[in-house]
PDB file of C-alpha atoms in Angstrom:
ATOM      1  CA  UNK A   1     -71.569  34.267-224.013  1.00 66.00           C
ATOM      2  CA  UNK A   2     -75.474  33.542-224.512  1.00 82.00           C
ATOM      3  CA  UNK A   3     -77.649  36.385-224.002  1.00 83.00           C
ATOM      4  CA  UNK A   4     -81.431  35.718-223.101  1.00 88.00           C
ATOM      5  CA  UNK A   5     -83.061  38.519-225.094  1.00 87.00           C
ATOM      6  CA  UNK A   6     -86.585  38.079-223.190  1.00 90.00           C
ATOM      7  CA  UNK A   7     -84.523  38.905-219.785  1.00 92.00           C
ATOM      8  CA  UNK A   8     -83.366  42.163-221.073  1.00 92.00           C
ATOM      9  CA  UNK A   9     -84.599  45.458-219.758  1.00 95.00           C
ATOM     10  CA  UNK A  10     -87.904  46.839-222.377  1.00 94.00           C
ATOM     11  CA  UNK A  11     -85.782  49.680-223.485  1.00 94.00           C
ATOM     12  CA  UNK A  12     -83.217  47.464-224.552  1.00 95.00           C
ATOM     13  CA  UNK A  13     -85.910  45.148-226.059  1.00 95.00           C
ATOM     14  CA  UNK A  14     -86.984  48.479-227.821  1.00 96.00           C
ATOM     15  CA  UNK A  15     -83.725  49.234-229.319  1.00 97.00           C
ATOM     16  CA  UNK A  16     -83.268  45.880-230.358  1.00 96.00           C
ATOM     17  CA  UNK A  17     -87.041  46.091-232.358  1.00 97.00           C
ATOM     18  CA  UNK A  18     -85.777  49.535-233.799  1.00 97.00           C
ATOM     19  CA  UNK A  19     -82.739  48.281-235.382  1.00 97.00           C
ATOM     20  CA  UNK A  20     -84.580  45.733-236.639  1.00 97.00           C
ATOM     21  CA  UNK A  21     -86.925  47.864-238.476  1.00 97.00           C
ATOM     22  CA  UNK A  22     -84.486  50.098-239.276  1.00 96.00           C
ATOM     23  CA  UNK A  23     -82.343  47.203-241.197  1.00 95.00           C
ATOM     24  CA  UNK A  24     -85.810  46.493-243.027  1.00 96.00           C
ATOM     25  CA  UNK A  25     -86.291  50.199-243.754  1.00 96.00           C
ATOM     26  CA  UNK A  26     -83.082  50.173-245.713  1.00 95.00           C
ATOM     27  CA  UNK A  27     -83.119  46.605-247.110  1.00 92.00           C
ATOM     28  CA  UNK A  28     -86.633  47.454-248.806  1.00 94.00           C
ATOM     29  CA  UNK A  29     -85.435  50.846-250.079  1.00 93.00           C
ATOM     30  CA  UNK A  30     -82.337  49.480-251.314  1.00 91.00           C
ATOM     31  CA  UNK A  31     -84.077  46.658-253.371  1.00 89.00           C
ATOM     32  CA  UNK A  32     -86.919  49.208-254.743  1.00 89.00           C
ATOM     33  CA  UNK A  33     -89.670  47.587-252.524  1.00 92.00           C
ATOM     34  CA  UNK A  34     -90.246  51.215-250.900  1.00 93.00           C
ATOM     35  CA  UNK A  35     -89.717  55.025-251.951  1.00 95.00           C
ATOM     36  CA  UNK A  36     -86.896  56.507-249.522  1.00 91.00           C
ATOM     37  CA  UNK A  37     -89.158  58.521-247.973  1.00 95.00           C
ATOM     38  CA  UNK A  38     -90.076  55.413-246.043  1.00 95.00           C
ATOM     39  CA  UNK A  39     -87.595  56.607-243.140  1.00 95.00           C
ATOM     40  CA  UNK A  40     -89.032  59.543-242.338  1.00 96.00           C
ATOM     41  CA  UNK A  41     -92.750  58.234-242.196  1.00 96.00           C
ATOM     42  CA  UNK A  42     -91.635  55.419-240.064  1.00 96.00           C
ATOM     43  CA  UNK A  43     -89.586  57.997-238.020  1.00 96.00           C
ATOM     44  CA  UNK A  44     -92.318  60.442-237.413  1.00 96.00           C
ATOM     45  CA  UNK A  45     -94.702  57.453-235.723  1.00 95.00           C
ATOM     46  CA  UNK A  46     -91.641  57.055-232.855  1.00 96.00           C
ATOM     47  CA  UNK A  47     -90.973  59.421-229.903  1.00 95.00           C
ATOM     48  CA  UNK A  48     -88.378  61.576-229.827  1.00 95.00           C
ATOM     49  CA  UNK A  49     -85.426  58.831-228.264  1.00 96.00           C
ATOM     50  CA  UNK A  50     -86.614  56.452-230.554  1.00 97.00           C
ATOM     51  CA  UNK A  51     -86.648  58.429-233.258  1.00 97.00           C
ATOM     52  CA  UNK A  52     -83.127  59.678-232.629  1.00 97.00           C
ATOM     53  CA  UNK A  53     -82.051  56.119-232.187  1.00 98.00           C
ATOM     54  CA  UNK A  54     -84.041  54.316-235.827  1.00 97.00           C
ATOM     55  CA  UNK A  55     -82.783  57.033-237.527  1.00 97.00           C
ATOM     56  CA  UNK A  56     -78.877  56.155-236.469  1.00 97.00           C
ATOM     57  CA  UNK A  57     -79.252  52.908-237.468  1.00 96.00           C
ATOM     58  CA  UNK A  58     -80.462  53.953-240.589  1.00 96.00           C
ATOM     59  CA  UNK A  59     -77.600  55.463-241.169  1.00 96.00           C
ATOM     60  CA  UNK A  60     -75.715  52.770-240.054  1.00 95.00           C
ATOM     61  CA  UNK A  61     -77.505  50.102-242.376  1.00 94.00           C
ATOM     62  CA  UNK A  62     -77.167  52.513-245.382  1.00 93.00           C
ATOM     63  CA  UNK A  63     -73.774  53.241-245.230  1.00 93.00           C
ATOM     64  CA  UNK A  64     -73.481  49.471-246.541  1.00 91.00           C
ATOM     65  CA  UNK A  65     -75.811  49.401-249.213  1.00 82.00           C
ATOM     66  CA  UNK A  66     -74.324  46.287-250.443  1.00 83.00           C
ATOM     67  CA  UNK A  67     -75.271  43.899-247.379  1.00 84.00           C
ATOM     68  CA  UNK A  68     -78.978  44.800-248.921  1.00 81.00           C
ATOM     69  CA  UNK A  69     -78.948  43.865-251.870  1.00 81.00           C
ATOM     70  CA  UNK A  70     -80.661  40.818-253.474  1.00 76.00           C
ATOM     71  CA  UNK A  71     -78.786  39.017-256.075  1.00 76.00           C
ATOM     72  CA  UNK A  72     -79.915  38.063-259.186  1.00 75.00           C
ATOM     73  CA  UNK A  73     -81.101  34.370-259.749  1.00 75.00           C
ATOM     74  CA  UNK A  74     -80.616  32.373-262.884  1.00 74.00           C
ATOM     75  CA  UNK A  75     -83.621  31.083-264.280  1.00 73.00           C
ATOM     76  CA  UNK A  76     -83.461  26.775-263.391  1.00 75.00           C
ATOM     77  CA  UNK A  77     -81.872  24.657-266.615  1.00 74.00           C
ATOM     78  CA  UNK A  78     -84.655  22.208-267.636  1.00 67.00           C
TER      79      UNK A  78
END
């Protein structure tokens, strides 16, 4: 089933965005790009349902840590 994001209602556009940032939230906390604190400053710019809804899918995205993480790269053989 394709889904036309642009058609979709702006709330659902919106939610779409906060999970978005929310997923970059935790990937840049989890790979020490960004103190933790990060959440709540981004949180505290949002109103109240947004707020409610970046900070589930924080907890969503950091209840896999693992998805986050970047792996190490061996250096290229010359």
């Amino acid at each position: 089933m394709d889904i036309n994001l642009a058609n979709l209602p702006a709330d659902e556009k919106q939610k779409i965005e906060l999970d978005k940032q929310a997923a970059y939230a935790v990937w840049k906390v989890v790979n020490n790009k960004a103190e933790s604190s990060l959440f709540e400053q981004e949180a505290y710019a949002l109103t109240e349902w947004q707020r409610d809804f970046y900070l589930q899918c924080v907890e969503k995205y950091r209840a896999q840590p693992e998805a986050f993480i970047i792996p190490e790269q061996e250096p290229p053989v010359s």
